[in-house]
PDB file of C-alpha atoms in Angstrom:
ATOM      1  CA  MET A   1      36.113 115.169 109.685  1.00 50.00           C
ATOM      2  CA  PHE A   2      35.488 111.589 108.724  1.00 58.00           C
ATOM      3  CA  TRP A   3      31.845 111.604 110.597  1.00 68.00           C
ATOM      4  CA  SER A   4      28.766 113.135 108.270  1.00 69.00           C
ATOM      5  CA  ARG A   5      26.828 114.104 111.495  1.00 75.00           C
ATOM      6  CA  LEU A   6      30.042 116.210 112.906  1.00 76.00           C
ATOM      7  CA  THR A   7      28.813 120.119 112.992  1.00 78.00           C
ATOM      8  CA  GLY A   8      30.269 123.161 112.941  1.00 79.00           C
ATOM      9  CA  ARG A   9      28.581 124.207 116.413  1.00 84.00           C
ATOM     10  CA  ALA A  10      30.332 120.922 117.865  1.00 85.00           C
ATOM     11  CA  MET A  11      33.528 121.383 116.729  1.00 85.00           C
ATOM     12  CA  GLU A  12      33.915 124.743 118.407  1.00 87.00           C
ATOM     13  CA  LEU A  13      32.009 124.044 121.325  1.00 88.00           C
ATOM     14  CA  ALA A  14      34.165 120.935 122.006  1.00 89.00           C
ATOM     15  CA  ALA A  15      37.492 123.374 121.190  1.00 89.00           C
ATOM     16  CA  ILE A  16      36.443 125.983 124.083  1.00 91.00           C
ATOM     17  CA  LEU A  17      35.119 123.115 126.429  1.00 91.00           C
ATOM     18  CA  GLY A  18      37.844 120.617 126.152  1.00 90.00           C
ATOM     19  CA  LEU A  19      40.140 123.263 126.810  1.00 91.00           C
ATOM     20  CA  VAL A  20      38.172 124.697 130.259  1.00 93.00           C
ATOM     21  CA  PHE A  21      38.008 121.169 131.162  1.00 92.00           C
ATOM     22  CA  GLY A  22      41.934 120.379 130.433  1.00 90.00           C
ATOM     23  CA  VAL A  23      42.924 123.712 132.494  1.00 88.00           C
ATOM     24  CA  THR A  24      40.587 122.759 135.365  1.00 90.00           C
ATOM     25  CA  ALA A  25      41.850 119.317 135.709  1.00 89.00           C
ATOM     26  CA  TRP A  26      45.430 120.462 135.910  1.00 85.00           C
ATOM     27  CA  LEU A  27      45.034 122.619 138.303  1.00 83.00           C
ATOM     28  CA  ALA A  28      43.187 120.698 140.561  1.00 86.00           C
ATOM     29  CA  THR A  29      45.455 117.787 140.286  1.00 85.00           C
ATOM     30  CA  SER A  30      48.293 120.076 141.129  1.00 79.00           C
ATOM     31  CA  VAL A  31      46.604 121.657 143.940  1.00 79.00           C
ATOM     32  CA  ILE A  32      45.863 117.919 144.889  1.00 82.00           C
ATOM     33  CA  LEU A  33      49.316 116.509 144.404  1.00 76.00           C
ATOM     34  CA  HIS A  34      51.233 119.364 145.902  1.00 72.00           C
ATOM     35  CA  GLY A  35      48.833 120.576 148.536  1.00 70.00           C
ATOM     36  CA  GLU A  36      49.208 124.010 146.645  1.00 66.00           C
ATOM     37  CA  PHE A  37      49.418 125.296 143.226  1.00 64.00           C
ATOM     38  CA  ASN A  38      52.779 126.302 142.834  1.00 64.00           C
ATOM     39  CA  LEU A  39      54.187 127.504 139.170  1.00 64.00           C
ATOM     40  CA  SER A  40      57.723 127.230 140.342  1.00 66.00           C
ATOM     41  CA  LYS A  41      58.194 123.793 140.886  1.00 61.00           C
ATOM     42  CA  PHE A  42      57.563 123.270 137.140  1.00 57.00           C
ATOM     43  CA  LEU A  43      61.170 124.795 136.823  1.00 58.00           C
ATOM     44  CA  GLN A  44      62.806 123.023 139.552  1.00 61.00           C
ATOM     45  CA  ASN A  45      65.058 120.034 138.161  1.00 54.00           C
ATOM     46  CA  ASN A  46      63.998 117.602 140.899  1.00 54.00           C
ATOM     47  CA  GLU A  47      62.748 113.947 141.806  1.00 57.00           C
ATOM     48  CA  ASP A  48      59.587 115.229 141.855  1.00 56.00           C
ATOM     49  CA  THR A  49      57.323 114.756 139.064  1.00 56.00           C
ATOM     50  CA  ASN A  50      54.133 115.642 140.357  1.00 61.00           C
ATOM     51  CA  PHE A  51      53.525 118.509 138.289  1.00 69.00           C
ATOM     52  CA  GLU A  52      54.244 116.610 135.266  1.00 72.00           C
ATOM     53  CA  PHE A  53      51.857 114.204 136.038  1.00 78.00           C
ATOM     54  CA  SER A  54      49.286 117.190 136.569  1.00 79.00           C
ATOM     55  CA  MET A  55      50.099 118.370 133.069  1.00 80.00           C
ATOM     56  CA  LEU A  56      49.656 115.234 132.070  1.00 81.00           C
ATOM     57  CA  ILE A  57      46.185 114.671 133.403  1.00 86.00           C
ATOM     58  CA  GLY A  58      45.363 117.999 132.069  1.00 87.00           C
ATOM     59  CA  ASN A  59      46.286 117.434 128.442  1.00 86.00           C
ATOM     60  CA  LEU A  60      44.441 114.108 128.397  1.00 86.00           C
ATOM     61  CA  THR A  61      41.378 115.630 130.213  1.00 90.00           C
ATOM     62  CA  SER A  62      41.341 118.100 127.395  1.00 90.00           C
ATOM     63  CA  ILE A  63      41.879 115.785 124.260  1.00 87.00           C
ATOM     64  CA  ILE A  64      39.385 113.449 125.849  1.00 90.00           C
ATOM     65  CA  SER A  65      36.590 115.804 126.685  1.00 90.00           C
ATOM     66  CA  GLY A  66      36.971 117.775 123.655  1.00 88.00           C
ATOM     67  CA  ALA A  67      36.319 114.329 121.347  1.00 87.00           C
ATOM     68  CA  CYS A  68      33.556 113.350 123.607  1.00 89.00           C
ATOM     69  CA  PHE A  69      31.908 117.067 123.462  1.00 89.00           C
ATOM     70  CA  SER A  70      32.622 116.782 119.426  1.00 87.00           C
ATOM     71  CA  VAL A  71      30.229 113.458 119.404  1.00 87.00           C
ATOM     72  CA  PHE A  72      27.837 114.193 122.141  1.00 88.00           C
ATOM     73  CA  VAL A  73      26.622 117.810 120.774  1.00 86.00           C
ATOM     74  CA  SER A  74      26.479 116.566 117.320  1.00 83.00           C
ATOM     75  CA  ILE A  75      24.269 113.934 118.217  1.00 85.00           C
ATOM     76  CA  LEU A  76      21.937 116.124 120.216  1.00 85.00           C
ATOM     77  CA  SER A  77      22.157 119.060 117.305  1.00 80.00           C
ATOM     78  CA  GLN A  78      22.257 116.730 114.145  1.00 76.00           C
ATOM     79  CA  PRO A  79      19.447 114.219 113.643  1.00 76.00           C
ATOM     80  CA  ALA A  80      20.319 110.911 111.735  1.00 74.00           C
ATOM     81  CA  ILE A  81      20.858 110.860 108.085  1.00 72.00           C
ATOM     82  CA  ASP A  82      20.314 108.710 105.254  1.00 73.00           C
ATOM     83  CA  GLU A  83      23.148 107.938 102.928  1.00 71.00           C
ATOM     84  CA  SER A  84      21.689 109.853 100.032  1.00 72.00           C
ATOM     85  CA  GLN A  85      22.451 113.041 102.537  1.00 72.00           C
ATOM     86  CA  VAL A  86      25.524 111.639 103.220  1.00 72.00           C
ATOM     87  CA  THR A  87      26.937 111.624  99.733  1.00 73.00           C
ATOM     88  CA  GLU A  88      25.118 115.056  99.355  1.00 73.00           C
ATOM     89  CA  LEU A  89      27.283 116.754 102.360  1.00 71.00           C
ATOM     90  CA  TRP A  90      30.119 115.170 100.737  1.00 73.00           C
ATOM     91  CA  GLU A  91      29.538 116.660  97.011  1.00 71.00           C
ATOM     92  CA  LYS A  92      29.741 119.930  99.072  1.00 72.00           C
ATOM     93  CA  THR A  93      32.911 119.750  99.776  1.00 70.00           C
ATOM     94  CA  ARG A  94      33.864 118.435  96.510  1.00 68.00           C
ATOM     95  CA  ASP A  95      32.589 121.667  94.861  1.00 67.00           C
ATOM     96  CA  ILE A  96      35.552 123.600  96.529  1.00 67.00           C
ATOM     97  CA  ASP A  97      38.019 123.603  93.952  1.00 65.00           C
ATOM     98  CA  ASN A  98      41.235 125.667  93.231  1.00 64.00           C
ATOM     99  CA  PRO A  99      41.354 127.114  89.861  1.00 65.00           C
ATOM    100  CA  LEU A 100      45.042 126.830  89.796  1.00 61.00           C
ATOM    101  CA  SER A 101      44.716 122.849  90.319  1.00 62.00           C
ATOM    102  CA  PRO A 102      40.964 121.825  89.046  1.00 67.00           C
ATOM    103  CA  TRP A 103      39.531 118.618  89.927  1.00 66.00           C
ATOM    104  CA  THR A 104      39.262 117.691  86.053  1.00 63.00           C
ATOM    105  CA  GLU A 105      43.269 117.798  86.046  1.00 65.00           C
ATOM    106  CA  LEU A 106      43.686 115.960  89.128  1.00 67.00           C
ATOM    107  CA  TYR A 107      41.213 112.961  88.613  1.00 68.00           C
ATOM    108  CA  ILE A 108      42.252 112.306  85.380  1.00 65.00           C
ATOM    109  CA  LYS A 109      45.263 110.201  86.314  1.00 64.00           C
ATOM    110  CA  GLU A 110      44.155 108.501  88.779  1.00 63.00           C
ATOM    111  CA  PHE A 111      41.067 107.358  87.060  1.00 65.00           C
ATOM    112  CA  SER A 112      42.495 106.881  83.702  1.00 65.00           C
ATOM    113  CA  ILE A 113      40.122 109.024  81.548  1.00 60.00           C
ATOM    114  CA  THR A 114      39.968 111.462  78.891  1.00 58.00           C
ATOM    115  CA  GLU A 115      39.835 115.277  79.921  1.00 55.00           C
ATOM    116  CA  LYS A 116      36.945 115.454  77.776  1.00 55.00           C
ATOM    117  CA  LYS A 117      34.712 112.741  79.084  1.00 53.00           C
ATOM    118  CA  LEU A 118      35.707 114.069  83.019  1.00 52.00           C
ATOM    119  CA  VAL A 119      34.760 117.299  82.198  1.00 50.00           C
ATOM    120  CA  PHE A 120      30.743 116.356  81.961  1.00 53.00           C
ATOM    121  CA  ASN A 121      31.435 113.215  84.061  1.00 60.00           C
ATOM    122  CA  ARG A 122      32.763 113.754  87.436  1.00 64.00           C
ATOM    123  CA  PRO A 123      33.274 110.526  89.256  1.00 68.00           C
ATOM    124  CA  SER A 124      30.945 109.465  91.901  1.00 70.00           C
ATOM    125  CA  LEU A 125      31.840 109.625  95.496  1.00 71.00           C
ATOM    126  CA  LEU A 126      31.302 105.873  95.493  1.00 75.00           C
ATOM    127  CA  GLN A 127      34.250 105.803  92.740  1.00 74.00           C
ATOM    128  CA  MET A 128      36.212 108.311  94.844  1.00 74.00           C
ATOM    129  CA  ARG A 129      36.104 105.737  97.602  1.00 77.00           C
ATOM    130  CA  ARG A 130      36.700 102.631  96.026  1.00 80.00           C
ATOM    131  CA  GLU A 131      40.271 104.445  93.794  1.00 76.00           C
ATOM    132  CA  PHE A 132      41.435 105.444  97.086  1.00 79.00           C
ATOM    133  CA  ARG A 133      40.357 103.106  99.770  1.00 85.00           C
ATOM    134  CA  VAL A 134      43.998 101.939 100.169  1.00 87.00           C
ATOM    135  CA  THR A 135      45.139 105.546 100.600  1.00 85.00           C
ATOM    136  CA  TYR A 136      42.564 106.087 103.085  1.00 84.00           C
ATOM    137  CA  ARG A 137      43.483 103.181 104.978  1.00 90.00           C
ATOM    138  CA  ILE A 138      46.954 103.716 105.489  1.00 92.00           C
ATOM    139  CA  ALA A 139      46.213 107.604 106.293  1.00 89.00           C
ATOM    140  CA  PHE A 140      43.818 106.909 108.981  1.00 88.00           C
ATOM    141  CA  SER A 141      46.104 103.814 110.423  1.00 92.00           C
ATOM    142  CA  LEU A 142      49.379 106.081 110.561  1.00 91.00           C
ATOM    143  CA  GLY A 143      47.006 108.882 112.127  1.00 88.00           C
ATOM    144  CA  LEU A 144      45.550 107.044 114.912  1.00 89.00           C
ATOM    145  CA  LEU A 145      49.166 105.533 115.402  1.00 91.00           C
ATOM    146  CA  LEU A 146      50.809 108.875 115.643  1.00 87.00           C
ATOM    147  CA  THR A 147      47.887 110.156 117.407  1.00 84.00           C
ATOM    148  CA  LEU A 148      48.398 107.406 120.175  1.00 86.00           C
ATOM    149  CA  PHE A 149      52.391 107.518 120.181  1.00 85.00           C
ATOM    150  CA  LEU A 150      51.847 111.070 121.101  1.00 81.00           C
ATOM    151  CA  ILE A 151      49.152 110.827 124.105  1.00 77.00           C
ATOM    152  CA  ILE A 152      50.281 107.495 125.149  1.00 81.00           C
ATOM    153  CA  GLY A 153      54.103 106.516 124.388  1.00 79.00           C
ATOM    154  CA  TRP A 154      55.675 110.009 124.425  1.00 77.00           C
ATOM    155  CA  PRO A 155      54.038 110.768 128.238  1.00 74.00           C
ATOM    156  CA  ALA A 156      55.268 107.577 129.228  1.00 77.00           C
ATOM    157  CA  LEU A 157      58.592 107.430 127.907  1.00 75.00           C
ATOM    158  CA  LEU A 158      59.534 110.972 129.505  1.00 72.00           C
ATOM    159  CA  ALA A 159      57.829 109.577 132.755  1.00 72.00           C
ATOM    160  CA  SER A 160      60.202 106.604 133.399  1.00 73.00           C
ATOM    161  CA  ILE A 161      62.996 108.944 132.781  1.00 70.00           C
ATOM    162  CA  GLN A 162      62.620 110.818 135.632  1.00 68.00           C
ATOM    163  CA  VAL A 163      65.591 113.575 136.324  1.00 73.00           C
ATOM    164  CA  PHE A 164      67.585 114.959 133.027  1.00 74.00           C
ATOM    165  CA  SER A 165      71.473 114.915 132.918  1.00 79.00           C
ATOM    166  CA  ASN A 166      72.529 118.299 131.262  1.00 83.00           C
ATOM    167  CA  GLY A 167      73.372 116.305 128.263  1.00 83.00           C
ATOM    168  CA  LEU A 168      69.883 114.937 128.095  1.00 81.00           C
ATOM    169  CA  PHE A 169      68.242 118.020 128.828  1.00 81.00           C
ATOM    170  CA  ARG A 170      70.257 119.957 126.309  1.00 87.00           C
ATOM    171  CA  TRP A 171      69.198 116.752 123.593  1.00 86.00           C
ATOM    172  CA  TRP A 172      65.993 117.221 124.551  1.00 82.00           C
ATOM    173  CA  ILE A 173      65.603 120.589 123.962  1.00 86.00           C
ATOM    174  CA  GLY A 174      67.383 120.428 120.416  1.00 89.00           C
ATOM    175  CA  LEU A 175      64.668 117.750 119.460  1.00 85.00           C
ATOM    176  CA  SER A 176      61.586 119.896 120.696  1.00 84.00           C
ATOM    177  CA  ASP A 177      63.426 122.719 118.552  1.00 90.00           C
ATOM    178  CA  ALA A 178      63.885 120.592 115.734  1.00 92.00           C
ATOM    179  CA  TRP A 179      60.691 119.214 115.481  1.00 85.00           C
ATOM    180  CA  ALA A 180      58.974 122.512 116.055  1.00 89.00           C
ATOM    181  CA  PHE A 181      60.802 124.733 113.434  1.00 91.00           C
ATOM    182  CA  SER A 182      60.292 121.325 110.774  1.00 91.00           C
ATOM    183  CA  ALA A 183      56.647 121.525 111.591  1.00 89.00           C
ATOM    184  CA  ALA A 184      56.281 125.125 111.293  1.00 90.00           C
ATOM    185  CA  ILE A 185      58.649 125.611 107.897  1.00 90.00           C
ATOM    186  CA  PHE A 186      56.781 122.802 106.628  1.00 89.00           C
ATOM    187  CA  ILE A 187      53.336 124.139 107.503  1.00 90.00           C
ATOM    188  CA  ILE A 188      54.144 127.556 106.560  1.00 91.00           C
ATOM    189  CA  ILE A 189      56.446 127.367 103.135  1.00 91.00           C
ATOM    190  CA  VAL A 190      55.270 124.170 101.536  1.00 88.00           C
ATOM    191  CA  PRO A 191      51.930 125.470 100.836  1.00 86.00           C
ATOM    192  CA  ILE A 192      53.102 128.944  99.302  1.00 90.00           C
ATOM    193  CA  VAL A 193      55.813 127.221  97.389  1.00 89.00           C
ATOM    194  CA  THR A 194      53.051 125.107  95.672  1.00 85.00           C
ATOM    195  CA  GLU A 195      50.796 127.951  94.988  1.00 84.00           C
ATOM    196  CA  VAL A 196      53.642 129.942  93.271  1.00 88.00           C
ATOM    197  CA  LEU A 197      54.381 126.883  91.041  1.00 87.00           C
ATOM    198  CA  ASP A 198      50.956 126.090  90.066  1.00 79.00           C
ATOM    199  CA  LEU A 199      50.311 129.809  89.610  1.00 84.00           C
ATOM    200  CA  MET A 200      53.684 129.987  87.210  1.00 87.00           C
ATOM    201  CA  LYS A 201      52.122 126.946  85.090  1.00 83.00           C
ATOM    202  CA  GLN A 202      49.088 128.658  84.944  1.00 79.00           C
ATOM    203  CA  ILE A 203      50.804 131.558  83.745  1.00 85.00           C
ATOM    204  CA  GLN A 204      53.047 129.743  81.267  1.00 84.00           C
ATOM    205  CA  HIS A 205      49.935 127.907  79.861  1.00 77.00           C
ATOM    206  CA  SER A 206      48.122 131.183  79.258  1.00 80.00           C
ATOM    207  CA  ARG A 207      51.004 132.962  77.606  1.00 82.00           C
ATOM    208  CA  VAL A 208      51.158 129.579  75.494  1.00 80.00           C
ATOM    209  CA  LEU A 209      47.526 129.718  74.310  1.00 76.00           C
ATOM    210  CA  ARG A 210      47.655 133.766  73.558  1.00 79.00           C
ATOM    211  CA  SER A 211      50.255 132.924  71.359  1.00 76.00           C
ATOM    212  CA  VAL A 212      48.573 130.172  69.636  1.00 69.00           C
ATOM    213  CA  GLU A 213      45.430 132.026  69.169  1.00 60.00           C
ATOM    214  CA  PRO A 214      46.735 134.767  66.485  1.00 58.00           C
ATOM    215  CA  VAL A 215      47.685 131.932  64.253  1.00 51.00           C
ATOM    216  CA  THR A 216      44.428 130.017  64.556  1.00 51.00           C
ATOM    217  CA  GLN A 217      42.043 132.669  64.177  1.00 53.00           C
ATOM    218  CA  ASN A 218      43.907 133.652  60.818  1.00 53.00           C
ATOM    219  CA  VAL A 219      43.635 130.231  59.126  1.00 52.00           C
ATOM    220  CA  PRO A 220      40.339 129.598  57.163  1.00 55.00           C
ATOM    221  CA  LYS A 221      38.056 127.012  58.200  1.00 55.00           C
ATOM    222  CA  PRO A 222      37.097 124.341  55.478  1.00 54.00           C
ATOM    223  CA  ASP A 223      33.951 125.303  54.756  1.00 54.00           C
ATOM    224  CA  ASP A 224      34.566 128.848  54.496  1.00 52.00           C
ATOM    225  CA  LYS A 225      34.505 130.200  50.473  1.00 51.00           C
ATOM    226  CA  PRO A 226      36.565 132.650  49.462  1.00 52.00           C
ATOM    227  CA  VAL A 227      35.476 135.861  49.321  1.00 47.00           C
ATOM    228  CA  VAL A 228      35.267 137.535  45.228  1.00 47.00           C
ATOM    229  CA  THR A 229      35.072 141.478  45.208  1.00 48.00           C
ATOM    230  CA  VAL A 230      33.205 143.013  42.297  1.00 46.00           C
ATOM    231  CA  SER A 231      36.557 144.373  40.642  1.00 48.00           C
ATOM    232  CA  GLU A 232      37.350 140.480  40.283  1.00 46.00           C
ATOM    233  CA  GLN A 233      34.417 139.524  38.872  1.00 47.00           C
ATOM    234  CA  ALA A 234      34.409 142.329  36.028  1.00 47.00           C
TER     235      ALA A 234
END
């Protein structure tokens, strides 16, 4: 997402090939470590952690190979572009606007400029980068740290525990369920609530405009001259 040469075909191939390579690595390491591929060992609570390690290897292979494929395919399919073409690509993404939350309203507060002036002078990409430089760095740093924790820290922590006790296993299942349901609720509910609130605000704004229009239409303009009928002239 942060690389201008990244193409849609590269992302599609990376997702498909990453899945294929990950499953292949998982099956291959399972056969090597166990001498056979037996799914029942995953359900056994014993000291044999080879099955978990094979899953870890498969996940890492899928993630790393997917990232590599996206880079390689983009380099091969997309020629090098200059700064003007990069700006043009990002301008296309900024043209995608939400009618309920137009960018003119969103940028007024950030750039401290009036709405009338903003309509005719949209902030450039360079201004956007300068304004949101700190936000970009914070988001990028937190995303990188979270990714490293989920890829390296979390599996390493689980691998060090070896065999779960009954209480620890219940705690782990509860934590996993809470994490999954919280993420699902946030991903599904928050966008819906946000759109509904924006829609209600827009409806209320439209009602206010309708109530004001009849009054303003009947108010004579300063330049309008009174109409004099023939009977009044007589």
